[in-house]
Coordinates of C-alpha atoms in Angstrom, one line a residue:
M1 CA -2.9 64.9 -74.6
K2 CA -4.7 68.1 -75.4
T3 CA -7.5 68.4 -72.9
L4 CA -8.0 68.3 -69.2
E5 CA -10.4 65.3 -69.7
E6 CA -7.6 63.3 -71.4
L7 CA -5.3 64.1 -68.4
M8 CA -8.1 63.0 -65.9
A9 CA -8.7 59.8 -67.9
L10 CA -5.0 59.0 -67.7
R11 CA -5.0 59.7 -64.0
D12 CA -8.0 57.4 -63.5
A13 CA -6.4 54.7 -65.5
A14 CA -3.2 54.9 -63.4
K15 CA -5.1 54.9 -60.1
A16 CA -7.0 51.8 -61.2
Q17 CA -3.6 50.0 -61.7
M18 CA -2.3 51.0 -58.2
T19 CA -2.9 49.1 -55.1
T20 CA -2.8 50.5 -51.6
R21 CA -0.7 49.0 -48.8
D22 CA -2.8 50.2 -45.8
D23 CA -2.6 46.8 -44.0
S24 CA 1.0 45.6 -44.7
S25 CA 0.3 42.6 -42.3
E26 CA -1.6 41.1 -45.1
V27 CA 1.0 41.6 -47.9
T28 CA 3.3 38.8 -49.0
R29 CA 6.7 40.4 -49.9
I30 CA 9.2 38.9 -52.4
V31 CA 12.6 40.6 -52.0
V32 CA 15.2 40.0 -54.7
G33 CA 18.9 40.6 -54.0
M34 CA 20.0 43.2 -56.6
A35 CA 23.6 44.1 -55.6
T36 CA 26.3 43.8 -58.2
C37 CA 26.8 40.1 -57.4
G38 CA 23.2 39.4 -57.9
I39 CA 22.9 41.3 -61.1
A40 CA 26.0 39.6 -62.5
A41 CA 24.5 36.2 -61.6
G42 CA 21.2 37.0 -63.4
A43 CA 19.0 38.6 -60.7
R44 CA 17.3 41.1 -63.1
P45 CA 15.6 38.5 -65.3
V46 CA 14.6 36.6 -62.1
M47 CA 13.0 39.8 -60.6
N48 CA 11.3 40.6 -63.9
K49 CA 9.9 37.0 -63.9
F50 CA 8.5 37.4 -60.4
V51 CA 6.8 40.7 -61.5
D52 CA 5.4 39.0 -64.6
E53 CA 4.1 35.9 -62.8
I54 CA 2.5 38.0 -60.0
A55 CA 0.8 40.3 -62.6
K56 CA -0.3 37.3 -64.7
R57 CA -2.1 35.8 -61.8
N58 CA -3.4 39.2 -60.7
L59 CA -2.2 38.7 -57.2
K60 CA -3.1 42.0 -55.4
T61 CA -1.6 41.1 -52.0
V62 CA 2.0 40.3 -53.2
T63 CA 4.7 42.8 -53.7
V64 CA 8.1 42.4 -55.4
A65 CA 10.9 44.6 -54.2
Q66 CA 14.7 44.6 -54.6
T67 CA 17.4 45.0 -52.0
G68 CA 21.2 45.2 -51.9
C69 CA 23.5 42.4 -51.0
I70 CA 21.8 39.5 -49.0
G71 CA 25.3 38.2 -48.0
M72 CA 25.5 34.9 -49.7
C73 CA 27.0 35.9 -53.0
Q74 CA 28.0 32.4 -54.1
Y75 CA 24.2 31.4 -54.1
E76 CA 22.9 34.4 -56.2
P77 CA 20.4 35.1 -57.6
I78 CA 18.6 35.1 -54.3
A79 CA 15.0 36.0 -53.3
E80 CA 13.4 36.0 -49.9
V81 CA 9.6 35.3 -49.5
L82 CA 8.0 36.9 -46.5
V83 CA 4.5 35.7 -45.9
P84 CA 2.7 37.3 -42.9
G85 CA 2.8 35.0 -39.9
E86 CA 5.2 32.6 -41.4
E87 CA 9.0 32.1 -41.3
K88 CA 11.0 33.8 -44.0
V89 CA 12.0 31.5 -47.0
T90 CA 15.3 32.2 -48.7
Y91 CA 15.5 30.8 -52.3
V92 CA 18.9 30.5 -54.0
Q93 CA 20.5 29.9 -57.3
L94 CA 17.3 31.0 -59.0
T95 CA 16.3 30.9 -62.7
E96 CA 13.2 32.1 -64.5
E97 CA 11.9 28.5 -64.6
K98 CA 12.3 28.2 -60.7
V99 CA 10.5 31.5 -60.2
A100 CA 7.4 30.2 -62.1
K101 CA 7.3 27.1 -59.8
I102 CA 7.9 29.2 -56.7
V103 CA 5.0 31.5 -57.5
L104 CA 2.6 28.7 -58.2
E105 CA 3.6 26.4 -55.4
H106 CA 4.6 28.8 -52.6
I107 CA 2.8 32.0 -53.3
V108 CA -0.5 30.7 -54.7
N109 CA -0.7 27.2 -53.0
G110 CA 1.2 28.1 -49.8
K111 CA 3.8 25.3 -50.0
P112 CA 7.4 26.4 -50.1
V113 CA 9.6 24.7 -52.8
V114 CA 12.1 23.3 -50.5
E115 CA 14.6 22.0 -53.0
Y116 CA 15.2 25.6 -54.1
T117 CA 15.9 26.9 -50.5
V118 CA 19.2 27.7 -48.9
G119 CA 18.7 24.8 -46.5
A120 CA 18.7 22.3 -49.5
I121 CA 22.0 23.2 -50.8
K122 CA 24.5 20.3 -50.7
K123 CA 27.9 21.3 -49.1

């Protein structure tokens, strides 16, 4: 970068990729447990897959975030989906393949994938 114009073009490109979160009541949040237990169980590829699937579908009202321990280490990797106005859904024992189905069925079509939820675990 050698000119002010190049810097301004870079700034404009970065701004175009950013989304604002002025009305957080309209934003669906996906929160992935990324404590040591989650990371050891494979949470990083799971989180990356969520990010990739959301970007691939250009879903502007969905965010992916990470958190620490969710408290159910034996069920890691775990992700919680928080859709405004709906009850939180906790997905457990996630894989990249499960993430693709969750994004398609739950995030895009509004139908939680019940067989991947904490309530579906056989004791």
